[in-house]
């Protein structure tokens, strides 16, 4: 059958690929992580395989759609404008930069923050093949937005990203200092934001600080409840942590967290 269209869901290169008829009706989808094609009708099987062939790698299983779980049903009922999964790192800053005065200090600061969030976002997105789910720019009433929310085998992490600016960063129990700038209350913020996110998700959420491009990071020995992450070490730090969540729990929590309404009805 000609005219089948392959459309991605979520951020480019991630999530499922849907195969639709010209009228928009879905006839199959390809789950990249499971490496499985679910076909809704056998008479489209060969055409679906032909349409997806450029995207397939290795041995792929083919069959009818699996029985939907409660998380699947919730995801399918999620309105597109309420879905946080397509958010890019620093999503809100992209819009703010468009309207910021050219050459202003505020614009320069926003560019530094955007670059930092994009670098950490890329590092976190690379964890998805390891069973992690990642959301960016999650609204948290009373706190602004969580830069990155990670849900994976090692648990849930609320990450605050601060540009290191190629300077020494000192992380204390209550304050963070980068170079010679004034101390910032980021440790307190991420600790309180993680507690609020935990109440919303009814799960334990661990606070974390990410400091991309810092030339050196000194962490106070008394700081034990906040994880301090850096792009070169973030992936091994998270993937080697003890397992606390299993795949069904991760998917259920991700489905809950990606819904904007989960956070706005707090």
Coordinates of N, CA and C in Angstrom, one line a residue, residues 124 132 140 143 146-150 154-161 171-173 185-198 203-210 219 223-229 237-238:
X124 N 21.6 13.6 29.9 CA 20.5 12.9 30.5 C 19.7 12.1 29.5
X132 N 16.0 4.8 31.4 CA 15.7 6.0 32.1 C 14.6 6.8 31.2
X140 N 6.5 23.6 38.4 CA 6.3 23.2 39.8 C 5.8 24.5 40.5
X143 N 7.7 27.1 42.7 CA 9.2 27.0 42.5 C 9.6 27.3 41.1
X146 N 11.3 22.8 37.2 CA 12.4 21.9 37.4 C 13.1 21.8 36.1
X147 N 14.5 22.0 36.1 CA 15.2 22.0 34.8 C 15.2 20.6 34.2
X148 N 15.4 19.5 34.9 CA 15.3 18.2 34.4 C 14.8 17.3 35.5
X149 N 13.9 16.4 35.1 CA 13.3 15.4 36.0 C 13.7 14.0 35.5
X150 N 14.5 13.3 36.2 CA 14.9 12.0 35.7 C 14.2 10.9 36.5
X154 N 17.6 3.9 39.2 CA 18.1 4.4 40.5 C 17.1 5.4 41.2
X155 N 15.9 5.6 40.7 CA 15.0 6.4 41.4 C 14.6 7.7 40.6
X156 N 14.1 8.7 41.2 CA 13.6 9.9 40.6 C 14.6 11.0 41.1
X157 N 15.0 11.9 40.2 CA 16.0 13.0 40.5 C 15.4 14.3 40.0
X158 N 15.4 15.3 40.9 CA 15.0 16.6 40.5 C 16.3 17.4 40.4
X159 N 16.6 17.8 39.2 CA 17.9 18.4 38.9 C 17.8 19.9 38.6
X160 N 18.6 20.6 39.3 CA 18.8 22.1 39.1 C 20.1 22.3 38.4
X161 N 20.1 22.9 37.2 CA 21.4 23.1 36.4 C 21.9 24.5 36.6
X171 N 30.0 23.9 46.6 CA 28.7 23.5 46.9 C 28.6 23.2 48.4
X172 N 27.8 24.0 49.1 CA 27.6 23.8 50.5 C 26.3 23.3 50.8
X173 N 25.9 23.2 52.1 CA 24.6 22.7 52.5 C 23.5 23.6 52.1
X185 N 21.2 30.3 46.5 CA 20.6 29.4 47.3 C 20.1 28.1 46.6
X186 N 20.9 27.7 45.5 CA 20.4 26.5 44.7 C 20.3 25.2 45.5
X187 N 21.2 24.9 46.5 CA 21.0 23.7 47.2 C 19.7 23.7 48.0
X188 N 19.3 24.8 48.6 CA 18.0 24.9 49.3 C 16.9 24.7 48.3
X189 N 17.0 25.4 47.2 CA 15.9 25.3 46.2 C 15.7 23.9 45.7
X190 N 16.7 23.2 45.3 CA 16.5 21.8 44.8 C 16.1 20.9 45.9
X191 N 16.5 21.1 47.1 CA 16.0 20.3 48.2 C 14.5 20.4 48.4
X192 N 14.1 21.7 48.4 CA 12.6 22.0 48.6 C 11.8 21.5 47.4
X193 N 12.3 21.8 46.2 CA 11.6 21.4 45.0 C 11.5 19.9 44.9
X194 N 12.5 19.1 45.3 CA 12.4 17.7 45.3 C 11.4 17.2 46.2
X195 N 11.3 17.8 47.4 CA 10.3 17.4 48.4 C 8.9 17.7 47.9
X196 N 8.7 18.8 47.2 CA 7.4 19.1 46.6 C 7.0 18.2 45.5
X197 N 8.0 17.9 44.6 CA 7.8 16.9 43.5 C 7.4 15.5 44.1
X198 N 8.1 15.2 45.2 CA 7.8 13.9 45.8 C 6.4 13.8 46.3
X203 N 6.1 9.7 45.7 CA 7.3 8.9 45.5 C 8.5 9.7 46.1
X204 N 9.5 9.0 46.4 CA 10.7 9.7 46.8 C 11.5 10.3 45.7
X205 N 11.8 11.6 45.8 CA 12.5 12.3 44.7 C 13.8 12.9 45.4
X206 N 14.9 12.6 44.7 CA 16.2 13.0 45.2 C 16.6 14.3 44.6
X207 N 17.1 15.3 45.4 CA 17.5 16.5 44.8 C 18.9 16.4 44.2
X208 N 19.2 17.1 43.2 CA 20.5 17.1 42.5 C 20.8 18.4 41.9
X209 N 22.1 18.7 41.9 CA 22.7 19.9 41.2 C 23.6 19.5 40.1
X210 N 23.4 20.1 38.9 CA 24.3 19.8 37.8 C 25.1 21.1 37.5
X219 N 32.7 20.0 47.1 CA 31.5 19.7 47.8 C 31.7 19.6 49.2
X223 N 27.4 17.7 53.0 CA 26.3 17.6 52.0 C 26.1 16.2 51.6
X224 N 25.1 15.5 52.1 CA 24.9 14.1 51.8 C 23.6 13.8 51.1
X225 N 22.6 14.8 51.1 CA 21.3 14.5 50.5 C 21.2 14.9 49.1
X226 N 22.1 15.7 48.6 CA 22.0 16.3 47.2 C 23.1 15.7 46.4
X227 N 22.7 15.1 45.2 CA 23.7 14.6 44.3 C 24.3 15.8 43.4
X228 N 25.6 15.8 43.3 CA 26.2 16.8 42.5 C 26.7 16.2 41.2
X229 N 26.2 16.6 40.0 CA 26.5 16.0 38.8 C 27.3 16.9 37.8
X237 N 27.5 7.8 37.2 CA 27.0 8.0 38.6 C 25.6 7.5 38.7
X238 N 24.8 7.8 37.7 CA 23.4 7.3 37.7 C 23.2 5.9 37.4

